[in-house]
Amino acid sequence: HVQLVESGGGSAQAGGSLRLSCARSGYGASNYCMGWFRQASGKEREGVALIDSDGNAVYADSVKGRFTISKDNAKNTVYLQMNSLKAEDTAMYYCATRRYCTSMSPTAFAYWGQGTQVTVS
C-alpha cells in the first residue's frame, strides 16, 4: 500500500518562494511516476508537474520557468520548488503517484497525499 505525506506549505508574498516535499512509503519512488497537483477554492484539481523514474519532468504551462520538480530516490521524496509565486498559485497542493507518467490528468492517479496549503498574497 502506498502512502504519501506532503509538507512545506504555508504563506508567502508574491514573488517569493516555497518548497514542498512529498515523502513516499510502500514502494520505491524511483520506479514510479510522481506528480504535484493543486486545487484552488471553487476550481477543479489540476496537474502542476510530473517526474518519471528517469528524472524527466513535465510542467503545466502556468508554472513553467517558475516551478521545479525533483526527487531524492534515497529518501523516497519528491520536491516542488516554487519560485516567483503569484496570487493565482494559492491552492491546496497534493502529491500523487502512478506507475507511468503518461497523463497529467488527476483522474489517472490512484494514490494521493492529504495535501498542503499554499497561500500567496
XYZ file of C-alpha atoms in Angstrom:
121
model
C 0.000 0.000 0.000
C 1.382 3.399 -0.986
C 1.346 6.309 1.421
C 2.203 9.903 0.536
C 2.768 12.693 3.051
C 3.190 16.298 1.927
C 4.842 19.083 3.880
C 6.267 22.533 3.338
C 3.188 24.550 2.546
C 2.499 27.902 4.113
C 2.209 31.550 3.250
C 4.416 33.627 1.008
C 4.366 37.019 -0.576
C 4.040 37.415 -4.313
C 7.451 36.971 -5.856
C 8.582 34.747 -3.022
C 9.424 31.057 -2.848
C 8.289 27.902 -1.113
C 9.417 24.305 -1.327
C 7.045 21.412 -0.923
C 8.077 17.882 -0.037
C 6.285 14.586 -0.520
C 7.541 11.518 1.293
C 6.503 8.229 -0.211
C 6.374 4.876 1.534
C 5.271 1.460 0.428
C 7.108 1.206 -2.894
C 10.368 2.616 -4.172
C 9.708 6.042 -5.641
C 12.461 5.614 -8.233
C 10.282 3.234 -10.266
C 7.121 5.285 -10.346
C 5.753 8.486 -11.689
C 5.285 11.183 -9.077
C 3.195 14.259 -9.594
C 2.171 17.501 -7.962
C -1.354 18.783 -8.350
C -3.274 21.699 -6.951
C -6.836 22.690 -6.302
C -7.856 26.263 -5.722
C -11.075 27.073 -3.931
C -14.024 26.545 -6.241
C -11.911 25.101 -9.030
C -11.085 21.655 -10.293
C -7.882 19.904 -9.373
C -5.164 20.415 -11.970
C -1.783 18.947 -12.739
C 1.272 21.061 -11.947
C 4.304 18.872 -12.622
C 5.288 15.242 -13.106
C 8.597 13.442 -12.793
C 9.257 9.932 -14.058
C 11.628 7.212 -12.931
C 14.401 8.611 -15.155
C 14.037 12.087 -13.741
C 12.296 13.535 -16.772
C 9.904 16.301 -15.833
C 6.903 17.932 -17.423
C 5.121 21.058 -16.284
C 1.850 22.819 -16.720
C 2.217 25.938 -18.842
C 1.140 28.094 -15.917
C 4.208 27.146 -13.859
C 6.911 26.615 -16.496
C 10.045 28.547 -15.664
C 8.910 29.147 -12.085
C 8.438 25.712 -10.522
C 10.882 22.818 -10.462
C 10.065 19.228 -9.569
C 12.861 16.984 -8.344
C 13.313 13.800 -6.374
C 15.677 12.134 -3.971
C 15.466 8.390 -4.553
C 17.425 7.580 -1.403
C 14.850 9.448 0.688
C 11.842 8.391 -1.408
C 10.933 12.056 -1.514
C 9.763 14.354 -4.270
C 10.070 18.116 -4.085
C 8.390 21.061 -5.725
C 10.443 24.241 -5.641
C 8.134 27.163 -6.292
C 9.703 30.497 -7.190
C 8.244 33.796 -8.369
C 4.992 32.909 -6.687
C 1.811 34.607 -7.784
C -1.506 35.080 -6.050
C -3.051 32.627 -8.530
C -0.745 29.896 -7.186
C -2.801 29.884 -3.994
C -4.276 26.401 -3.633
C -4.151 23.128 -1.785
C -1.227 21.195 -3.231
C -1.263 17.421 -3.442
C 1.254 14.840 -4.482
C 0.176 11.673 -6.215
C 1.710 8.641 -7.812
C 1.076 6.080 -10.516
C 3.164 3.640 -12.487
C 3.932 5.727 -15.570
C 3.882 9.436 -16.407
C 1.543 9.108 -19.368
C -1.053 11.594 -18.222
C -1.258 14.731 -16.082
C -4.956 14.223 -15.519
C -5.756 13.855 -11.811
C -8.159 11.035 -12.651
C -5.225 8.928 -13.840
C -3.645 8.870 -10.377
C -4.782 6.398 -7.751
C -2.671 7.299 -4.732
C -2.835 10.724 -3.091
C -1.440 12.570 -0.146
C -3.558 14.633 2.212
C -2.470 17.964 0.741
C -0.675 21.042 1.985
C -1.989 24.584 1.712
C -0.077 27.283 -0.154
C -1.258 30.863 0.180
C 0.318 33.699 -1.791
C -0.592 37.279 -1.039
